[in-house]
Amino acid sequence: QSRASVAHLMAALSGIDNLGNARLKLQLQANLGQSHSAGGDYVQATQWLDKALADLAAAKPGGMEAGWAYALACRGFLFADQGD
């Protein structure tokens, strides 16, 4: 099931730059991390969540708090799933 999720998210991400919607791009990156984590692919999950967090940190301040909290929560669940 996570493979279908990842495929749909990757398709959405592939066209997002044309829309110029930075918030949606960051959300899709975090969602990809969460989907990979749910599927047990912790390496990909870490890479996508780290990318989302780095891009969130570099984004203009304001309005990204929910995305930041979501990505951090997903990162926390990723650590928990791995026993950390």
N, CA, C and O atoms as a Maestro MAE file, in Angstrom:
{
 s_m_m2io_version
 :::
 2.0.0
}

f_m_ct {
 s_m_title
 :::
 protein
 m_atom[336] {
  # First column is atom index #
  i_m_mmod_type
  r_m_x_coord
  r_m_y_coord
  r_m_z_coord
  i_m_residue_number
  s_m_chain_name
  s_m_pdb_residue_name
  s_m_pdb_atom_name
  i_m_atomic_number
  :::
  1 25 0.813 -1.199 0.000 1 A "GLN " " N  " 7
  2 3 0.000 0.000 0.000 1 A "GLN " " CA " 6
  3 2 0.852 1.257 0.000 1 A "GLN " " C  " 6
  4 15 0.485 2.261 -0.610 1 A "GLN " " O  " 8
  5 25 1.992 1.205 0.685 2 A "SER " " N  " 7
  6 3 2.838 2.401 0.701 2 A "SER " " CA " 6
  7 2 3.432 2.669 -0.677 2 A "SER " " C  " 6
  8 15 3.735 3.814 -1.011 2 A "SER " " O  " 8
  9 25 3.601 1.608 -1.487 3 A "ARG " " N  " 7
  10 3 4.130 1.827 -2.836 3 A "ARG " " CA " 6
  11 2 3.171 2.658 -3.672 3 A "ARG " " C  " 6
  12 15 3.604 3.526 -4.430 3 A "ARG " " O  " 8
  13 25 1.877 2.405 -3.545 4 A "ALA " " N  " 7
  14 3 0.881 3.195 -4.283 4 A "ALA " " CA " 6
  15 2 0.909 4.635 -3.797 4 A "ALA " " C  " 6
  16 15 0.839 5.572 -4.593 4 A "ALA " " O  " 8
  17 25 1.010 4.803 -2.500 5 A "SER " " N  " 7
  18 3 1.084 6.146 -1.925 5 A "SER " " CA " 6
  19 2 2.301 6.893 -2.446 5 A "SER " " C  " 6
  20 15 2.199 8.045 -2.870 5 A "SER " " O  " 8
  21 25 3.437 6.240 -2.414 6 A "VAL " " N  " 7
  22 3 4.688 6.861 -2.882 6 A "VAL " " CA " 6
  23 2 4.575 7.207 -4.361 6 A "VAL " " C  " 6
  24 15 5.012 8.281 -4.774 6 A "VAL " " O  " 8
  25 25 4.003 6.327 -5.157 7 A "ALA " " N  " 7
  26 3 3.862 6.585 -6.593 7 A "ALA " " CA " 6
  27 2 2.998 7.821 -6.845 7 A "ALA " " C  " 6
  28 15 3.339 8.658 -7.681 7 A "ALA " " O  " 8
  29 25 1.897 7.935 -6.135 8 A "HIS " " N  " 7
  30 3 1.025 9.099 -6.307 8 A "HIS " " CA " 6
  31 2 1.696 10.383 -5.831 8 A "HIS " " C  " 6
  32 15 1.581 11.427 -6.473 8 A "HIS " " O  " 8
  33 25 2.388 10.298 -4.716 9 A "LEU " " N  " 7
  34 3 3.079 11.484 -4.203 9 A "LEU " " CA " 6
  35 2 4.206 11.920 -5.134 9 A "LEU " " C  " 6
  36 15 4.410 13.117 -5.335 9 A "LEU " " O  " 8
  37 25 4.935 10.970 -5.701 10 A "MET " " N  " 7
  38 3 5.998 11.311 -6.638 10 A "MET " " CA " 6
  39 2 5.421 11.956 -7.905 10 A "MET " " C  " 6
  40 15 6.007 12.890 -8.452 10 A "MET " " O  " 8
  41 25 4.280 11.456 -8.362 11 A "ALA " " N  " 7
  42 3 3.637 12.056 -9.531 11 A "ALA " " CA " 6
  43 2 3.225 13.491 -9.229 11 A "ALA " " C  " 6
  44 15 3.402 14.385 -10.056 11 A "ALA " " O  " 8
  45 25 2.680 13.699 -8.052 12 A "ALA " " N  " 7
  46 3 2.282 15.060 -7.658 12 A "ALA " " CA " 6
  47 2 3.503 15.961 -7.551 12 A "ALA " " C  " 6
  48 15 3.473 17.106 -8.002 12 A "ALA " " O  " 8
  49 25 4.576 15.450 -6.956 13 A "LEU " " N  " 7
  50 3 5.786 16.243 -6.771 13 A "LEU " " CA " 6
  51 2 6.447 16.602 -8.109 13 A "LEU " " C  " 6
  52 15 7.041 17.671 -8.251 13 A "LEU " " O  " 8
  53 25 6.336 15.702 -9.077 14 A "SER " " N  " 7
  54 3 6.995 15.951 -10.363 14 A "SER " " CA " 6
  55 2 6.424 17.167 -11.089 14 A "SER " " C  " 6
  56 15 7.124 17.781 -11.894 14 A "SER " " O  " 8
  57 25 5.187 17.521 -10.828 15 A "GLY " " N  " 7
  58 3 4.598 18.672 -11.484 15 A "GLY " " CA " 6
  59 2 4.452 19.901 -10.624 15 A "GLY " " C  " 6
  60 15 3.932 20.918 -11.082 15 A "GLY " " O  " 8
  61 25 4.898 19.831 -9.391 16 A "ILE " " N  " 7
  62 3 4.645 20.926 -8.447 16 A "ILE " " CA " 6
  63 2 5.443 22.187 -8.756 16 A "ILE " " C  " 6
  64 15 4.968 23.290 -8.488 16 A "ILE " " O  " 8
  65 25 6.627 22.052 -9.307 17 A "ASP " " N  " 7
  66 3 7.437 23.244 -9.582 17 A "ASP " " CA " 6
  67 2 6.759 24.173 -10.586 17 A "ASP " " C  " 6
  68 15 6.945 25.389 -10.536 17 A "ASP " " O  " 8
  69 25 5.978 23.600 -11.492 18 A "ASN " " N  " 7
  70 3 5.259 24.421 -12.468 18 A "ASN " " CA " 6
  71 2 4.188 25.277 -11.809 18 A "ASN " " C  " 6
  72 15 3.814 26.322 -12.340 18 A "ASN " " O  " 8
  73 25 3.697 24.844 -10.667 19 A "LEU " " N  " 7
  74 3 2.642 25.592 -9.972 19 A "LEU " " CA " 6
  75 2 3.199 26.707 -9.101 19 A "LEU " " C  " 6
  76 15 2.500 27.677 -8.809 19 A "LEU " " O  " 8
  77 25 4.454 26.575 -8.685 20 A "GLY " " N  " 7
  78 3 5.048 27.592 -7.827 20 A "GLY " " CA " 6
  79 2 4.481 27.604 -6.423 20 A "GLY " " C  " 6
  80 15 4.480 28.644 -5.764 20 A "GLY " " O  " 8
  81 25 4.002 26.471 -5.960 21 A "ASN " " N  " 7
  82 3 3.402 26.375 -4.635 21 A "ASN " " CA " 6
  83 2 4.402 25.725 -3.678 21 A "ASN " " C  " 6
  84 15 4.449 24.501 -3.554 21 A "ASN " " O  " 8
  85 25 5.198 26.553 -3.006 22 A "ALA " " N  " 7
  86 3 6.258 26.049 -2.127 22 A "ALA " " CA " 6
  87 2 5.690 25.260 -0.950 22 A "ALA " " C  " 6
  88 15 6.262 24.246 -0.550 22 A "ALA " " O  " 8
  89 25 4.578 25.713 -0.398 23 A "ARG " " N  " 7
  90 3 3.998 25.006 0.752 23 A "ARG " " CA " 6
  91 2 3.574 23.598 0.378 23 A "ARG " " C  " 6
  92 15 3.824 22.649 1.121 23 A "ARG " " O  " 8
  93 25 2.935 23.462 -0.767 24 A "LEU " " N  " 7
  94 3 2.497 22.138 -1.195 24 A "LEU " " CA " 6
  95 2 3.699 21.236 -1.474 24 A "LEU " " C  " 6
  96 15 3.668 20.045 -1.163 24 A "LEU " " O  " 8
  97 25 4.748 21.795 -2.055 25 A "LYS " " N  " 7
  98 3 5.959 21.008 -2.313 25 A "LYS " " CA " 6
  99 2 6.544 20.481 -1.002 25 A "LYS " " C  " 6
  100 15 6.926 19.314 -0.919 25 A "LYS " " O  " 8
  101 25 6.613 21.326 0.009 26 A "LEU " " N  " 7
  102 3 7.142 20.907 1.306 26 A "LEU " " CA " 6
  103 2 6.250 19.845 1.942 26 A "LEU " " C  " 6
  104 15 6.743 18.898 2.554 26 A "LEU " " O  " 8
  105 25 4.945 20.004 1.797 27 A "GLN " " N  " 7
  106 3 4.014 19.010 2.334 27 A "GLN " " CA " 6
  107 2 4.197 17.675 1.635 27 A "GLN " " C  " 6
  108 15 4.207 16.630 2.285 27 A "GLN " " O  " 8
  109 25 4.342 17.699 0.323 28 A "LEU " " N  " 7
  110 3 4.543 16.456 -0.417 28 A "LEU " " CA " 6
  111 2 5.842 15.770 -0.010 28 A "LEU " " C  " 6
  112 15 5.885 14.544 0.094 28 A "LEU " " O  " 8
  113 25 6.899 16.542 0.222 29 A "GLN " " N  " 7
  114 3 8.164 15.955 0.666 29 A "GLN " " CA " 6
  115 2 7.985 15.260 2.022 29 A "GLN " " C  " 6
  116 15 8.457 14.140 2.216 29 A "GLN " " O  " 8
  117 25 7.309 15.921 2.944 30 A "ALA " " N  " 7
  118 3 7.080 15.317 4.257 30 A "ALA " " CA " 6
  119 2 6.168 14.098 4.132 30 A "ALA " " C  " 6
  120 15 6.387 13.092 4.807 30 A "ALA " " O  " 8
  121 25 5.155 14.177 3.281 31 A "ASN " " N  " 7
  122 3 4.266 13.032 3.063 31 A "ASN " " CA " 6
  123 2 5.021 11.848 2.478 31 A "ASN " " C  " 6
  124 15 4.748 10.700 2.829 31 A "ASN " " O  " 8
  125 25 5.967 12.124 1.588 32 A "LEU " " N  " 7
  126 3 6.796 11.043 1.044 32 A "LEU " " CA " 6
  127 2 7.617 10.382 2.146 32 A "LEU " " C  " 6
  128 15 7.753 9.159 2.183 32 A "LEU " " O  " 8
  129 25 8.159 11.198 3.039 33 A "GLY " " N  " 7
  130 3 8.896 10.632 4.165 33 A "GLY " " CA " 6
  131 2 8.016 9.756 5.028 33 A "GLY " " C  " 6
  132 15 8.426 8.671 5.440 33 A "GLY " " O  " 8
  133 25 6.818 10.215 5.303 34 A "GLN " " N  " 7
  134 3 5.880 9.451 6.129 34 A "GLN " " CA " 6
  135 2 5.481 8.153 5.427 34 A "GLN " " C  " 6
  136 15 5.410 7.101 6.061 34 A "GLN " " O  " 8
  137 25 5.222 8.224 4.130 35 A "SER " " N  " 7
  138 3 4.816 7.027 3.386 35 A "SER " " CA " 6
  139 2 5.938 5.993 3.327 35 A "SER " " C  " 6
  140 15 5.691 4.798 3.490 35 A "SER " " O  " 8
  141 25 7.158 6.445 3.097 36 A "HIS " " N  " 7
  142 3 8.297 5.516 3.101 36 A "HIS " " CA " 6
  143 2 8.475 4.898 4.488 36 A "HIS " " C  " 6
  144 15 8.778 3.711 4.609 36 A "HIS " " O  " 8
  145 25 8.290 5.694 5.515 37 A "SER " " N  " 7
  146 3 8.409 5.180 6.877 37 A "SER " " CA " 6
  147 2 7.349 4.108 7.144 37 A "SER " " C  " 6
  148 15 7.648 3.061 7.720 37 A "SER " " O  " 8
  149 25 6.123 4.375 6.727 38 A "ALA " " N  " 7
  150 3 5.040 3.411 6.929 38 A "ALA " " CA " 6
  151 2 5.324 2.102 6.198 38 A "ALA " " C  " 6
  152 15 4.908 1.029 6.636 38 A "ALA " " O  " 8
  153 25 6.033 2.205 5.087 39 A "GLY " " N  " 7
  154 3 6.391 1.013 4.320 39 A "GLY " " CA " 6
  155 2 7.666 0.339 4.786 39 A "GLY " " C  " 6
  156 15 8.071 -0.676 4.219 39 A "GLY " " O  " 8
  157 25 8.306 0.888 5.810 40 A "GLY " " N  " 7
  158 3 9.518 0.287 6.351 40 A "GLY " " CA " 6
  159 2 10.790 0.662 5.612 40 A "GLY " " C  " 6
  160 15 11.852 0.105 5.893 40 A "GLY " " O  " 8
  161 25 10.704 1.589 4.681 41 A "ASP " " N  " 7
  162 3 11.894 2.041 3.950 41 A "ASP " " CA " 6
  163 2 12.454 3.256 4.684 41 A "ASP " " C  " 6
  164 15 12.218 4.401 4.300 41 A "ASP " " O  " 8
  165 25 13.198 2.976 5.743 42 A "TYR " " N  " 7
  166 3 13.645 4.033 6.639 42 A "TYR " " CA " 6
  167 2 14.726 4.932 6.029 42 A "TYR " " C  " 6
  168 15 14.841 6.099 6.402 42 A "TYR " " O  " 8
  169 25 15.501 4.407 5.115 43 A "VAL " " N  " 7
  170 3 16.520 5.233 4.468 43 A "VAL " " CA " 6
  171 2 15.846 6.321 3.632 43 A "VAL " " C  " 6
  172 15 16.178 7.499 3.757 43 A "VAL " " O  " 8
  173 25 14.905 5.923 2.784 44 A "GLN " " N  " 7
  174 3 14.180 6.903 1.972 44 A "GLN " " CA " 6
  175 2 13.355 7.843 2.855 44 A "GLN " " C  " 6
  176 15 13.268 9.040 2.582 44 A "GLN " " O  " 8
  177 25 12.757 7.304 3.901 45 A "ALA " " N  " 7
  178 3 11.971 8.133 4.810 45 A "ALA " " CA " 6
  179 2 12.840 9.221 5.426 45 A "ALA " " C  " 6
  180 15 12.441 10.384 5.484 45 A "ALA " " O  " 8
  181 25 14.013 8.842 5.879 46 A "THR " " N  " 7
  182 3 14.934 9.811 6.481 46 A "THR " " CA " 6
  183 2 15.332 10.873 5.472 46 A "THR " " C  " 6
  184 15 15.352 12.061 5.793 46 A "THR " " O  " 8
  185 25 15.648 10.454 4.254 47 A "GLN " " N  " 7
  186 3 16.070 11.411 3.230 47 A "GLN " " CA " 6
  187 2 14.964 12.422 2.922 47 A "GLN " " C  " 6
  188 15 15.229 13.622 2.848 47 A "GLN " " O  " 8
  189 25 13.722 11.949 2.741 48 A "TRP " " N  " 7
  190 3 12.626 12.861 2.419 48 A "TRP " " CA " 6
  191 2 12.276 13.770 3.591 48 A "TRP " " C  " 6
  192 15 12.010 14.956 3.397 48 A "TRP " " O  " 8
  193 25 12.275 13.225 4.803 49 A "LEU " " N  " 7
  194 3 11.953 14.067 5.959 49 A "LEU " " CA " 6
  195 2 13.052 15.088 6.211 49 A "LEU " " C  " 6
  196 15 12.763 16.239 6.539 49 A "LEU " " O  " 8
  197 25 14.305 14.681 6.064 50 A "ASP " " N  " 7
  198 3 15.408 15.639 6.217 50 A "ASP " " CA " 6
  199 2 15.334 16.736 5.162 50 A "ASP " " C  " 6
  200 15 15.596 17.902 5.454 50 A "ASP " " O  " 8
  201 25 14.976 16.362 3.933 51 A "LYS " " N  " 7
  202 3 14.831 17.368 2.871 51 A "LYS " " CA " 6
  203 2 13.698 18.330 3.206 51 A "LYS " " C  " 6
  204 15 13.849 19.543 3.060 51 A "LYS " " O  " 8
  205 25 12.574 17.803 3.650 52 A "ALA " " N  " 7
  206 3 11.446 18.665 4.015 52 A "ALA " " CA " 6
  207 2 11.835 19.619 5.139 52 A "ALA " " C  " 6
  208 15 11.524 20.808 5.078 52 A "ALA " " O  " 8
  209 25 12.510 19.108 6.159 53 A "LEU " " N  " 7
  210 3 12.904 19.952 7.289 53 A "LEU " " CA " 6
  211 2 13.930 21.002 6.873 53 A "LEU " " C  " 6
  212 15 13.859 22.147 7.319 53 A "LEU " " O  " 8
  213 25 14.885 20.621 6.021 54 A "ALA " " N  " 7
  214 3 15.885 21.587 5.550 54 A "ALA " " CA " 6
  215 2 15.225 22.678 4.709 54 A "ALA " " C  " 6
  216 15 15.540 23.858 4.860 54 A "ALA " " O  " 8
  217 25 14.314 22.283 3.827 55 A "ASP " " N  " 7
  218 3 13.630 23.264 2.987 55 A "ASP " " CA " 6
  219 2 12.704 24.150 3.818 55 A "ASP " " C  " 6
  220 15 12.558 25.339 3.534 55 A "ASP " " O  " 8
  221 25 12.080 23.572 4.842 56 A "LEU " " N  " 7
  222 3 11.246 24.374 5.747 56 A "LEU " " CA " 6
  223 2 12.090 25.389 6.499 56 A "LEU " " C  " 6
  224 15 11.678 26.535 6.678 56 A "LEU " " O  " 8
  225 25 13.272 24.970 6.939 57 A "ALA " " N  " 7
  226 3 14.156 25.874 7.677 57 A "ALA " " CA " 6
  227 2 14.636 27.026 6.788 57 A "ALA " " C  " 6
  228 15 14.862 28.137 7.267 57 A "ALA " " O  " 8
  229 25 14.788 26.752 5.503 58 A "ALA " " N  " 7
  230 3 15.272 27.773 4.577 58 A "ALA " " CA " 6
  231 2 14.145 28.652 4.029 58 A "ALA " " C  " 6
  232 15 14.407 29.688 3.417 58 A "ALA " " O  " 8
  233 25 12.902 28.245 4.246 59 A "ALA " " N  " 7
  234 3 11.760 28.988 3.702 59 A "ALA " " CA " 6
  235 2 11.560 30.303 4.450 59 A "ALA " " C  " 6
  236 15 12.060 30.500 5.558 59 A "ALA " " O  " 8
  237 25 10.818 31.182 3.810 60 A "LYS " " N  " 7
  238 3 10.484 32.446 4.459 60 A "LYS " " CA " 6
  239 2 9.693 32.147 5.725 60 A "LYS " " C  " 6
  240 15 8.818 31.282 5.715 60 A "LYS " " O  " 8
  241 25 9.989 32.850 6.811 61 A "PRO " " N  " 7
  242 3 9.277 32.580 8.058 61 A "PRO " " CA " 6
  243 2 7.799 32.931 7.962 61 A "PRO " " C  " 6
  244 15 7.386 33.778 7.171 61 A "PRO " " O  " 8
  245 25 7.035 32.263 8.778 62 A "GLY " " N  " 7
  246 3 5.609 32.549 8.844 62 A "GLY " " CA " 6
  247 2 4.792 31.627 7.967 62 A "GLY " " C  " 6
  248 15 5.083 31.455 6.783 62 A "GLY " " O  " 8
  249 25 3.776 31.040 8.553 63 A "GLY " " N  " 7
  250 3 2.861 30.206 7.805 63 A "GLY " " CA " 6
  251 2 3.314 28.783 7.579 63 A "GLY " " C  " 6
  252 15 2.585 27.992 6.981 63 A "GLY " " O  " 8
  253 25 4.491 28.443 8.040 64 A "MET " " N  " 7
  254 3 5.009 27.089 7.824 64 A "MET " " CA " 6
  255 2 5.056 26.278 9.121 64 A "MET " " C  " 6
  256 15 5.606 25.177 9.145 64 A "MET " " O  " 8
  257 25 4.488 26.815 10.186 65 A "GLU " " N  " 7
  258 3 4.591 26.155 11.485 65 A "GLU " " CA " 6
  259 2 3.953 24.766 11.481 65 A "GLU " " C  " 6
  260 15 4.509 23.824 12.044 65 A "GLU " " O  " 8
  261 25 2.790 24.642 10.849 66 A "ALA " " N  " 7
  262 3 2.114 23.345 10.814 66 A "ALA " " CA " 6
  263 2 2.941 22.329 10.043 66 A "ALA " " C  " 6
  264 15 3.025 21.168 10.444 66 A "ALA " " O  " 8
  265 25 3.553 22.750 8.942 67 A "GLY " " N  " 7
  266 3 4.402 21.852 8.167 67 A "GLY " " CA " 6
  267 2 5.621 21.416 8.948 67 A "GLY " " C  " 6
  268 15 6.036 20.259 8.884 67 A "GLY " " O  " 8
  269 25 6.192 22.355 9.689 68 A "TRP " " N  " 7
  270 3 7.354 22.055 10.527 68 A "TRP " " CA " 6
  271 2 6.976 21.024 11.587 68 A "TRP " " C  " 6
  272 15 7.698 20.049 11.796 68 A "TRP " " O  " 8
  273 25 5.843 21.243 12.253 69 A "ALA " " N  " 7
  274 3 5.384 20.321 13.301 69 A "ALA " " CA " 6
  275 2 5.096 18.940 12.719 69 A "ALA " " C  " 6
  276 15 5.450 17.927 13.321 69 A "ALA " " O  " 8
  277 25 4.458 18.896 11.559 70 A "TYR " " N  " 7
  278 3 4.141 17.619 10.921 70 A "TYR " " CA " 6
  279 2 5.421 16.849 10.571 70 A "TYR " " C  " 6
  280 15 5.537 15.662 10.877 70 A "TYR " " O  " 8
  281 25 6.370 17.522 9.936 71 A "ALA " " N  " 7
  282 3 7.612 16.856 9.541 71 A "ALA " " CA " 6
  283 2 8.387 16.360 10.766 71 A "ALA " " C  " 6
  284 15 8.944 15.263 10.749 71 A "ALA " " O  " 8
  285 25 8.420 17.164 11.820 72 A "LEU " " N  " 7
  286 3 9.105 16.728 13.045 72 A "LEU " " CA " 6
  287 2 8.399 15.546 13.687 72 A "LEU " " C  " 6
  288 15 9.051 14.626 14.181 72 A "LEU " " O  " 8
  289 25 7.076 15.563 13.683 73 A "ALA " " N  " 7
  290 3 6.322 14.436 14.245 73 A "ALA " " CA " 6
  291 2 6.587 13.168 13.447 73 A "ALA " " C  " 6
  292 15 6.768 12.098 14.029 73 A "ALA " " O  " 8
  293 25 6.611 13.271 12.129 74 A "CYS " " N  " 7
  294 3 6.919 12.107 11.290 74 A "CYS " " CA " 6
  295 2 8.324 11.592 11.578 74 A "CYS " " C  " 6
  296 15 8.563 10.385 11.607 74 A "CYS " " O  " 8
  297 25 9.242 12.519 11.790 75 A "ARG " " N  " 7
  298 3 10.626 12.138 12.115 75 A "ARG " " CA " 6
  299 2 10.664 11.409 13.458 75 A "ARG " " C  " 6
  300 15 11.403 10.439 13.627 75 A "ARG " " O  " 8
  301 25 9.867 11.880 14.402 76 A "GLY " " N  " 7
  302 3 9.771 11.220 15.697 76 A "GLY " " CA " 6
  303 2 9.232 9.807 15.579 76 A "GLY " " C  " 6
  304 15 9.760 8.887 16.204 76 A "GLY " " O  " 8
  305 25 8.180 9.624 14.779 77 A "PHE " " N  " 7
  306 3 7.637 8.284 14.569 77 A "PHE " " CA " 6
  307 2 8.651 7.381 13.866 77 A "PHE " " C  " 6
  308 15 8.716 6.181 14.133 77 A "PHE " " O  " 8
  309 25 9.434 7.964 12.973 78 A "LEU " " N  " 7
  310 3 10.470 7.194 12.280 78 A "LEU " " CA " 6
  311 2 11.485 6.660 13.292 78 A "LEU " " C  " 6
  312 15 11.864 5.491 13.234 78 A "LEU " " O  " 8
  313 25 11.922 7.510 14.213 79 A "PHE " " N  " 7
  314 3 12.850 7.054 15.257 79 A "PHE " " CA " 6
  315 2 12.195 5.972 16.120 79 A "PHE " " C  " 6
  316 15 12.827 4.965 16.437 79 A "PHE " " O  " 8
  317 25 10.947 6.176 16.494 80 A "ALA " " N  " 7
  318 3 10.251 5.203 17.327 80 A "ALA " " CA " 6
  319 2 10.136 3.859 16.632 80 A "ALA " " C  " 6
  320 15 10.344 2.817 17.253 80 A "ALA " " O  " 8
  321 25 9.806 3.875 15.349 81 A "ASP " " N  " 7
  322 3 9.682 2.628 14.592 81 A "ASP " " CA " 6
  323 2 10.992 1.865 14.550 81 A "ASP " " C  " 6
  324 15 10.998 0.638 14.449 81 A "ASP " " O  " 8
  325 25 12.093 2.582 14.627 82 A "GLN " " N  " 7
  326 3 13.405 1.954 14.590 82 A "GLN " " CA " 6
  327 2 13.940 1.616 15.982 82 A "GLN " " C  " 6
  328 15 15.057 1.117 16.119 82 A "GLN " " O  " 8
  329 25 13.144 1.888 17.003 83 A "GLY " " N  " 7
  330 3 13.543 1.558 18.365 83 A "GLY " " CA " 6
  331 2 14.396 2.594 19.043 83 A "GLY " " C  " 6
  332 15 14.982 2.311 20.089 83 A "GLY " " O  " 8
  333 25 14.491 3.806 18.479 84 A "ASP " " N  " 7
  334 3 15.295 4.870 19.099 84 A "ASP " " CA " 6
  335 2 14.441 5.715 20.010 84 A "ASP " " C  " 6
  336 15 14.939 6.661 20.621 84 A "ASP " " O  " 8
  :::
 }
 m_bond[335] {
  # First column is bond index #
  i_m_from
  i_m_to
  i_m_order
  :::
  1 1 2 1
  2 2 3 1
  3 3 4 2
  4 3 5 1
  5 5 6 1
  6 6 7 1
  7 7 8 2
  8 7 9 1
  9 9 10 1
  10 10 11 1
  11 11 12 2
  12 11 13 1
  13 13 14 1
  14 14 15 1
  15 15 16 2
  16 15 17 1
  17 17 18 1
  18 18 19 1
  19 19 20 2
  20 19 21 1
  21 21 22 1
  22 22 23 1
  23 23 24 2
  24 23 25 1
  25 25 26 1
  26 26 27 1
  27 27 28 2
  28 27 29 1
  29 29 30 1
  30 30 31 1
  31 31 32 2
  32 31 33 1
  33 33 34 1
  34 34 35 1
  35 35 36 2
  36 35 37 1
  37 37 38 1
  38 38 39 1
  39 39 40 2
  40 39 41 1
  41 41 42 1
  42 42 43 1
  43 43 44 2
  44 43 45 1
  45 45 46 1
  46 46 47 1
  47 47 48 2
  48 47 49 1
  49 49 50 1
  50 50 51 1
  51 51 52 2
  52 51 53 1
  53 53 54 1
  54 54 55 1
  55 55 56 2
  56 55 57 1
  57 57 58 1
  58 58 59 1
  59 59 60 2
  60 59 61 1
  61 61 62 1
  62 62 63 1
  63 63 64 2
  64 63 65 1
  65 65 66 1
  66 66 67 1
  67 67 68 2
  68 67 69 1
  69 69 70 1
  70 70 71 1
  71 71 72 2
  72 71 73 1
  73 73 74 1
  74 74 75 1
  75 75 76 2
  76 75 77 1
  77 77 78 1
  78 78 79 1
  79 79 80 2
  80 79 81 1
  81 81 82 1
  82 82 83 1
  83 83 84 2
  84 83 85 1
  85 85 86 1
  86 86 87 1
  87 87 88 2
  88 87 89 1
  89 89 90 1
  90 90 91 1
  91 91 92 2
  92 91 93 1
  93 93 94 1
  94 94 95 1
  95 95 96 2
  96 95 97 1
  97 97 98 1
  98 98 99 1
  99 99 100 2
  100 99 101 1
  101 101 102 1
  102 102 103 1
  103 103 104 2
  104 103 105 1
  105 105 106 1
  106 106 107 1
  107 107 108 2
  108 107 109 1
  109 109 110 1
  110 110 111 1
  111 111 112 2
  112 111 113 1
  113 113 114 1
  114 114 115 1
  115 115 116 2
  116 115 117 1
  117 117 118 1
  118 118 119 1
  119 119 120 2
  120 119 121 1
  121 121 122 1
  122 122 123 1
  123 123 124 2
  124 123 125 1
  125 125 126 1
  126 126 127 1
  127 127 128 2
  128 127 129 1
  129 129 130 1
  130 130 131 1
  131 131 132 2
  132 131 133 1
  133 133 134 1
  134 134 135 1
  135 135 136 2
  136 135 137 1
  137 137 138 1
  138 138 139 1
  139 139 140 2
  140 139 141 1
  141 141 142 1
  142 142 143 1
  143 143 144 2
  144 143 145 1
  145 145 146 1
  146 146 147 1
  147 147 148 2
  148 147 149 1
  149 149 150 1
  150 150 151 1
  151 151 152 2
  152 151 153 1
  153 153 154 1
  154 154 155 1
  155 155 156 2
  156 155 157 1
  157 157 158 1
  158 158 159 1
  159 159 160 2
  160 159 161 1
  161 161 162 1
  162 162 163 1
  163 163 164 2
  164 163 165 1
  165 165 166 1
  166 166 167 1
  167 167 168 2
  168 167 169 1
  169 169 170 1
  170 170 171 1
  171 171 172 2
  172 171 173 1
  173 173 174 1
  174 174 175 1
  175 175 176 2
  176 175 177 1
  177 177 178 1
  178 178 179 1
  179 179 180 2
  180 179 181 1
  181 181 182 1
  182 182 183 1
  183 183 184 2
  184 183 185 1
  185 185 186 1
  186 186 187 1
  187 187 188 2
  188 187 189 1
  189 189 190 1
  190 190 191 1
  191 191 192 2
  192 191 193 1
  193 193 194 1
  194 194 195 1
  195 195 196 2
  196 195 197 1
  197 197 198 1
  198 198 199 1
  199 199 200 2
  200 199 201 1
  201 201 202 1
  202 202 203 1
  203 203 204 2
  204 203 205 1
  205 205 206 1
  206 206 207 1
  207 207 208 2
  208 207 209 1
  209 209 210 1
  210 210 211 1
  211 211 212 2
  212 211 213 1
  213 213 214 1
  214 214 215 1
  215 215 216 2
  216 215 217 1
  217 217 218 1
  218 218 219 1
  219 219 220 2
  220 219 221 1
  221 221 222 1
  222 222 223 1
  223 223 224 2
  224 223 225 1
  225 225 226 1
  226 226 227 1
  227 227 228 2
  228 227 229 1
  229 229 230 1
  230 230 231 1
  231 231 232 2
  232 231 233 1
  233 233 234 1
  234 234 235 1
  235 235 236 2
  236 235 237 1
  237 237 238 1
  238 238 239 1
  239 239 240 2
  240 239 241 1
  241 241 242 1
  242 242 243 1
  243 243 244 2
  244 243 245 1
  245 245 246 1
  246 246 247 1
  247 247 248 2
  248 247 249 1
  249 249 250 1
  250 250 251 1
  251 251 252 2
  252 251 253 1
  253 253 254 1
  254 254 255 1
  255 255 256 2
  256 255 257 1
  257 257 258 1
  258 258 259 1
  259 259 260 2
  260 259 261 1
  261 261 262 1
  262 262 263 1
  263 263 264 2
  264 263 265 1
  265 265 266 1
  266 266 267 1
  267 267 268 2
  268 267 269 1
  269 269 270 1
  270 270 271 1
  271 271 272 2
  272 271 273 1
  273 273 274 1
  274 274 275 1
  275 275 276 2
  276 275 277 1
  277 277 278 1
  278 278 279 1
  279 279 280 2
  280 279 281 1
  281 281 282 1
  282 282 283 1
  283 283 284 2
  284 283 285 1
  285 285 286 1
  286 286 287 1
  287 287 288 2
  288 287 289 1
  289 289 290 1
  290 290 291 1
  291 291 292 2
  292 291 293 1
  293 293 294 1
  294 294 295 1
  295 295 296 2
  296 295 297 1
  297 297 298 1
  298 298 299 1
  299 299 300 2
  300 299 301 1
  301 301 302 1
  302 302 303 1
  303 303 304 2
  304 303 305 1
  305 305 306 1
  306 306 307 1
  307 307 308 2
  308 307 309 1
  309 309 310 1
  310 310 311 1
  311 311 312 2
  312 311 313 1
  313 313 314 1
  314 314 315 1
  315 315 316 2
  316 315 317 1
  317 317 318 1
  318 318 319 1
  319 319 320 2
  320 319 321 1
  321 321 322 1
  322 322 323 1
  323 323 324 2
  324 323 325 1
  325 325 326 1
  326 326 327 1
  327 327 328 2
  328 327 329 1
  329 329 330 1
  330 330 331 1
  331 331 332 2
  332 331 333 1
  333 333 334 1
  334 334 335 1
  335 335 336 2
  :::
 }
}
